[in-house]
Every structure is written in C-alpha cells, then in structure tokens.
PDB file of C-alpha atoms in Angstrom:
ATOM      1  CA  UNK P  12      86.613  86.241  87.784  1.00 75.00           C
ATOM      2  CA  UNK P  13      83.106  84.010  88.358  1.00 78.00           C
ATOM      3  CA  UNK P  14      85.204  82.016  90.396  1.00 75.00           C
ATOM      4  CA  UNK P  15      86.239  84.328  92.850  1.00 78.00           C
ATOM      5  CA  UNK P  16      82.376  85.692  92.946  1.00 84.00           C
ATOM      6  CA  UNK P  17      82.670  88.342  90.383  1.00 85.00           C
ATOM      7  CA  UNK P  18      79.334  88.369  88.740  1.00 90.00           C
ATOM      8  CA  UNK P  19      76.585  89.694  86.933  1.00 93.00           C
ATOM      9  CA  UNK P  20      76.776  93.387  86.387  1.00 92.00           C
ATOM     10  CA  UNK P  21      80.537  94.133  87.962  1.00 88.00           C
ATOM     11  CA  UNK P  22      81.620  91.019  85.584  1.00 89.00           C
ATOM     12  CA  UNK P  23      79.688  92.441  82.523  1.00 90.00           C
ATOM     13  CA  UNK P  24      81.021  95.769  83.028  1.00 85.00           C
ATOM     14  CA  UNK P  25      84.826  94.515  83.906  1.00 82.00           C
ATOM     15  CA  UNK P  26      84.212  92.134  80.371  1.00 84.00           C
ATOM     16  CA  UNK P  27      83.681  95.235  78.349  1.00 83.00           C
ATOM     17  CA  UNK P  28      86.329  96.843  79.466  1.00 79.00           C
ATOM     18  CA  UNK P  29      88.552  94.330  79.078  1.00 81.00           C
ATOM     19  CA  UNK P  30      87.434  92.355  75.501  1.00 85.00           C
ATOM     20  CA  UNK P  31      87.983  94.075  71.911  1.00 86.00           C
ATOM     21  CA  UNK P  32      90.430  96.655  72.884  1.00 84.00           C
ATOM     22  CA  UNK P  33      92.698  97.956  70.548  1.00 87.00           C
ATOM     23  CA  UNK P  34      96.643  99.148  70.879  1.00 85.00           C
ATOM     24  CA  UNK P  35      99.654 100.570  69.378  1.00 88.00           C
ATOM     25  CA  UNK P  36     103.342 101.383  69.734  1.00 89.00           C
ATOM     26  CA  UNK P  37     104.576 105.642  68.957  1.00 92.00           C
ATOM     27  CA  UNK P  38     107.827 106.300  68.582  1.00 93.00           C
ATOM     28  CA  UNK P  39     108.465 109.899  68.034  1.00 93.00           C
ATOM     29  CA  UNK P  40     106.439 110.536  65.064  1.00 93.00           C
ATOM     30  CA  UNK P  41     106.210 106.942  64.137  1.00 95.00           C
ATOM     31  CA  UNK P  42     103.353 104.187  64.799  1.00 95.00           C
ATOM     32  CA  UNK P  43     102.750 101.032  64.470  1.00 95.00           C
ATOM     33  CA  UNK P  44      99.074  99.924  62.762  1.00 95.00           C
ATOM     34  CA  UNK P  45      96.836  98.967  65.517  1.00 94.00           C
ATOM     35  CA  UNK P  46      96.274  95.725  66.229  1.00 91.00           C
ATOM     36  CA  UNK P  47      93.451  93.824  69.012  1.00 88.00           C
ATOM     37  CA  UNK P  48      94.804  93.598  72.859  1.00 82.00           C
ATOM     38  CA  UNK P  49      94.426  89.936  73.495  1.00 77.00           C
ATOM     39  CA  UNK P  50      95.658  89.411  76.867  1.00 72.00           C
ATOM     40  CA  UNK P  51      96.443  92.241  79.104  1.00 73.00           C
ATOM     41  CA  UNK P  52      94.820  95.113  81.359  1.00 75.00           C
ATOM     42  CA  UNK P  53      95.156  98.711  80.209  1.00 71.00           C
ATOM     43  CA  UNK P  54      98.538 101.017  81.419  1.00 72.00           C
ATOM     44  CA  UNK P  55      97.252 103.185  84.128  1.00 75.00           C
ATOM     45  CA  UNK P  56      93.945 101.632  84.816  1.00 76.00           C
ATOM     46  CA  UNK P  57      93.273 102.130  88.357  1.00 80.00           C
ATOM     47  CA  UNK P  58      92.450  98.481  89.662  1.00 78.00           C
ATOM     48  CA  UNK P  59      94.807  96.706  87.250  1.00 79.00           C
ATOM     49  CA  UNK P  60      97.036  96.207  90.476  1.00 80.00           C
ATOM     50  CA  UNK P  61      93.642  94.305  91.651  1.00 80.00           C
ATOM     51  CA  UNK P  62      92.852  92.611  88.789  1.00 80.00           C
ATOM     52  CA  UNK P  63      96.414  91.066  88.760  1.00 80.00           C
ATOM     53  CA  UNK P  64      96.088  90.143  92.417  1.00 81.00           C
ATOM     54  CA  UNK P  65      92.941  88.055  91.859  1.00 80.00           C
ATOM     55  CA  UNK P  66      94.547  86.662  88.314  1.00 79.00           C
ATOM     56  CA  UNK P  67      97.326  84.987  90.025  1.00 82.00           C
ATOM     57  CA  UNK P  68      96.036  84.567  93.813  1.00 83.00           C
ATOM     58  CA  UNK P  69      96.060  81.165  93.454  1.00 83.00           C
ATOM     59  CA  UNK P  70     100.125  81.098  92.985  1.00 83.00           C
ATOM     60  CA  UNK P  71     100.953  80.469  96.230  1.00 83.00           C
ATOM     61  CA  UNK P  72      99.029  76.907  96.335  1.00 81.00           C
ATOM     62  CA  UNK P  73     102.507  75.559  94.277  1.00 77.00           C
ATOM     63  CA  UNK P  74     104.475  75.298  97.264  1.00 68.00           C
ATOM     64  CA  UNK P  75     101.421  73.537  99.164  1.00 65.00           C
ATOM     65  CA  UNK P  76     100.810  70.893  96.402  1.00 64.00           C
ATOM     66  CA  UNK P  77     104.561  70.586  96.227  1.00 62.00           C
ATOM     67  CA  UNK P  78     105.814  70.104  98.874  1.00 58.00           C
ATOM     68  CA  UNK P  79     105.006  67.662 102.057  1.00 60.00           C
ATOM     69  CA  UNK P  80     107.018  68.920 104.565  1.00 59.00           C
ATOM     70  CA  UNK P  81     105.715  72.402 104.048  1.00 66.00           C
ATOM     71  CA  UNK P  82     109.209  74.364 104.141  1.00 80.00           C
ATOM     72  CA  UNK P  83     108.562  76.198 101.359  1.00 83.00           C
ATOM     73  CA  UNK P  84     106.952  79.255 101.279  1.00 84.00           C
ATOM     74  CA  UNK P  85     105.131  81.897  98.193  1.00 84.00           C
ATOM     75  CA  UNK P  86     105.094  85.441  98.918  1.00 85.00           C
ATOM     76  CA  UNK P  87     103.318  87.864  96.749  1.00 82.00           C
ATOM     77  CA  UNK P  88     103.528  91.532  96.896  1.00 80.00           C
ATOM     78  CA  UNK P  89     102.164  93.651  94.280  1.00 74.00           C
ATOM     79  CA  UNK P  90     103.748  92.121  90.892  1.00 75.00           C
ATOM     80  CA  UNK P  91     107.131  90.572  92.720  1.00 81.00           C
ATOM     81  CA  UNK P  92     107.254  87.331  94.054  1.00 83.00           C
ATOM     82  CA  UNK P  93     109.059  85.051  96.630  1.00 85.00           C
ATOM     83  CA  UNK P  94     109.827  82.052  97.286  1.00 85.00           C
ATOM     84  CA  UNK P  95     110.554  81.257 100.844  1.00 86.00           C
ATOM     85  CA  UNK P  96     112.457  77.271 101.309  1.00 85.00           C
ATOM     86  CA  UNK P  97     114.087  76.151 104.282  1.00 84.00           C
ATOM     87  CA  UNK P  98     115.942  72.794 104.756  1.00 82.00           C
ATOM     88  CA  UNK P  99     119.248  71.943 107.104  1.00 81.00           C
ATOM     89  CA  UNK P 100     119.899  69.471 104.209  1.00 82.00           C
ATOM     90  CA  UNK P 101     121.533  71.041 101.092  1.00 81.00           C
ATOM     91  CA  UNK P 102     120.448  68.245  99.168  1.00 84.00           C
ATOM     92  CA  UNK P 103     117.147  68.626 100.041  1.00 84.00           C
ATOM     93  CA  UNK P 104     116.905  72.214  99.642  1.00 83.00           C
ATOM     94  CA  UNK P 105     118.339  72.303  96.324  1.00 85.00           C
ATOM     95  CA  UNK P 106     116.047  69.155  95.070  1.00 86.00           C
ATOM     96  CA  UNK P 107     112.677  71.313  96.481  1.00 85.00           C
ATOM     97  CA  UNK P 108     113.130  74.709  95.241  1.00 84.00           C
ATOM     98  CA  UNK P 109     113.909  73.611  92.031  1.00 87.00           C
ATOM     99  CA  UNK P 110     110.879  71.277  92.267  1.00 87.00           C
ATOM    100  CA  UNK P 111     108.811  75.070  93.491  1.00 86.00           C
ATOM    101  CA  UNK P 112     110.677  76.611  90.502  1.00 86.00           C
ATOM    102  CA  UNK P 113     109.851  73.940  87.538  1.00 87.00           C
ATOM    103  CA  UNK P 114     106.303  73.732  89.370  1.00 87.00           C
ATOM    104  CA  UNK P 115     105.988  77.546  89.075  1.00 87.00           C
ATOM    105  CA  UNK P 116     107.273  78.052  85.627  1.00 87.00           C
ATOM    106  CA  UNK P 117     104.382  75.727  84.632  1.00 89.00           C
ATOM    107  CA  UNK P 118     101.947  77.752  86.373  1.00 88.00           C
ATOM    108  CA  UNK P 119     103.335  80.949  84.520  1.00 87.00           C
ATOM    109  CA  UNK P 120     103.044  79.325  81.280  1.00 88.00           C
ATOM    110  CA  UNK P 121      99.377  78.195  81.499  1.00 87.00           C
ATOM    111  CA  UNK P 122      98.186  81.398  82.770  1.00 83.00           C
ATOM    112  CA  UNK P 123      99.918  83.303  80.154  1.00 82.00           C
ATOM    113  CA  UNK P 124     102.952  84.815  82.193  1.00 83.00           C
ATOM    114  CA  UNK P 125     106.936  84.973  81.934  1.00 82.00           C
ATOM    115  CA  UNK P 126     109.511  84.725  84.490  1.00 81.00           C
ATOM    116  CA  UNK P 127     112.234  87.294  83.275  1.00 83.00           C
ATOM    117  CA  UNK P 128     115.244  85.512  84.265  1.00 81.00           C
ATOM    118  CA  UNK P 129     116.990  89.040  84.248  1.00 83.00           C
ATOM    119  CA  UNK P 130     115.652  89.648  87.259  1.00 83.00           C
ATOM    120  CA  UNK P 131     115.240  87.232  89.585  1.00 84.00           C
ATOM    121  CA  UNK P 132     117.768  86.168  91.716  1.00 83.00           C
ATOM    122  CA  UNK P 133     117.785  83.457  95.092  1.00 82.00           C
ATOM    123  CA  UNK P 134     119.537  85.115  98.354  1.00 80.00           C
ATOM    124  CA  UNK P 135     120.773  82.616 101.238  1.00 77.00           C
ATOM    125  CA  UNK P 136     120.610  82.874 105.028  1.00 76.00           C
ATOM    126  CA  UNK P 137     122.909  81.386 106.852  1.00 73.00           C
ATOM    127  CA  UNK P 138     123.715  80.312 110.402  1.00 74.00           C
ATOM    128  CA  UNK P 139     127.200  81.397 111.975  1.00 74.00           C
ATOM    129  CA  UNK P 140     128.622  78.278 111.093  1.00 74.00           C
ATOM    130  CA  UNK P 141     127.008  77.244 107.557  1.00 69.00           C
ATOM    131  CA  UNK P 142     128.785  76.662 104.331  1.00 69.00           C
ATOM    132  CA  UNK P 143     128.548  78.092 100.879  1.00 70.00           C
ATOM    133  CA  UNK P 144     128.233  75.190  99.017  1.00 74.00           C
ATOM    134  CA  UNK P 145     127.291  75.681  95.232  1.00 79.00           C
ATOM    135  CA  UNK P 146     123.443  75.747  94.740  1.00 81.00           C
ATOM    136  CA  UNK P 147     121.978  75.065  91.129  1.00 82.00           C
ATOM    137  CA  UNK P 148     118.432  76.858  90.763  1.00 84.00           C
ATOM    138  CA  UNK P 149     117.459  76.330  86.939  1.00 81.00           C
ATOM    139  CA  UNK P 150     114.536  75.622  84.289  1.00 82.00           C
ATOM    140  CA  UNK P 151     114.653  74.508  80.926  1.00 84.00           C
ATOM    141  CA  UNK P 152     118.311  75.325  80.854  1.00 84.00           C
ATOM    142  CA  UNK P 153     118.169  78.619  82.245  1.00 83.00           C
ATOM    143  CA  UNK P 154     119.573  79.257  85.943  1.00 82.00           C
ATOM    144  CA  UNK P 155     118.700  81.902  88.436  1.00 83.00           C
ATOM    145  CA  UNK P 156     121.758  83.597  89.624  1.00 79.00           C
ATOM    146  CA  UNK P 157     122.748  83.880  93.759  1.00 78.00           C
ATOM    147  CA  UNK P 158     122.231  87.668  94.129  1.00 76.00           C
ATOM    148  CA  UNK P 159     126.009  89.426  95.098  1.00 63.00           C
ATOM    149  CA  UNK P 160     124.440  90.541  98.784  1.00 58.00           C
ATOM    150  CA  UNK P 161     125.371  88.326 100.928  1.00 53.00           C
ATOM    151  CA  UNK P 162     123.156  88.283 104.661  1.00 51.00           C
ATOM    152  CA  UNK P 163     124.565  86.305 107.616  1.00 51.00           C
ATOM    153  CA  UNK P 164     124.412  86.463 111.484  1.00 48.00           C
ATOM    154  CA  UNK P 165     127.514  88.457 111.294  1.00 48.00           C
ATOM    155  CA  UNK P 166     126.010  91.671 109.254  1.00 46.00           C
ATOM    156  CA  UNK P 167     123.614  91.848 112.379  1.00 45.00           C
ATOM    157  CA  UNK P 168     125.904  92.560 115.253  1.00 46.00           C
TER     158      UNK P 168
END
C-alpha cells in the first residue's frame, strides 16, 4: 500500500484492520476452532472491492512486458479479468496468449492468487470469412476451454 502512497495514519489504521484477525467456518450447529486470517480482507468490508483493485492494479503491465507488438490487451473489472489478443496469424495468436497466460499465472502465484480453471473460458471473433482452426490455451497441463457462444459478423445483421 506505501507504494501506491498509502501512508502514515490511513496505512496504520488499514494495518490494524487487516493483521491478527481471527476466523472460522459454522455449519449448522457445528464450528470449526478458530484459527489466524493470514491473507485475505474481511466478507462484507466496505472497501475490500478497493483494496483488491489497488492489490492487483499492476496486472495489466503482463501484456506490456510481454508482448512487443502490443496486441494484447488486460482488462480488469471488479474481480473478473480479460485478456484482449489480436493477431491475423493463428500461429502467432496462439504462441502470445499462451505466453499472456503462463506470464499471468506467475503473477497470480507470487501475489498469492488462483486462476479457477472452472471458470474461465477464451471466446473468438471472427471475420466473415475466418476459420475455426483448433486453438490450445493451457498452463501446467491444464487448458482453458473455448466458451460454447459463438460471436461472428453474421449474429450482427
């Protein structure tokens, strides 16, 4: 937080909020024994959706210090995230976005977050005439399926 010029008494007070705190899973009249909050904001704390927006502001960067010809794109909204690539050559789009996608796994893993596989999902855009050629999107093994909507020209008219 110093580094984005969150200091003295807003990063004291933020601090305490934040260190030593203390949770537990209930289950109908079950619960866990308590055990110390290590990395994580509070459920329901009012500026947790800022607080995540300054933790991982500097995602976007990746595709910048990826890529030279600067045809990729990060998108951040709230806690979702996209990736934005555009190439006319399917070899080369296929080669950068999984560069983006190693290049962002790393960035998830040294700052403590998980892409759920589940959930994401790549969509293409095509022209009127452009093929659906097979596109591999994966990371450590694990692949990020085509999502089942398909957009094209044609949808449009």
């Amino acid at each position: 937080m110093e580094f984005y010029g969150i200091m003295g008494k807003a990063y004291s007070l933020f601090k305490s909020y934040l260190e030593h705190r203390y949770q537990r899973v209930k289950l109908k009249n079950k619960a866990s024994n308590w055990g110390m909050a290590r990395n994580n904001v509070p459920q329901g704390f009012i500026i947790g959706p800022l607080l995540f927006l300054i933790y991982s502001n500097d995602l976007p960067k990746i595709a910048f210090n990826t890529n030279q010809n600067n045809n990729t794109k990060i998108v951040l909204f709230a806690d979702d995230t996209s990736v934005i690539v555009s190439n006319q050559s399917l070899t080369n789009f296929e080669r950068d976005i999984n560069i983006v996608f190693k290049n962002m796994n790393e960035w998830f893993s040294a700052n403590l977050f998980s892409l759920n596989f589940c959930k994401s999902h790549f969509m293409r855009f095509l022209t009127k005439n452009g093929s659906l050629n097979e596109i591999n999107i994966e990371y450590n093994n694990k692949q990020i399926s085509v999502t089942s909507n398909l957009v094209s020209r044609h949808n449009y008219r």
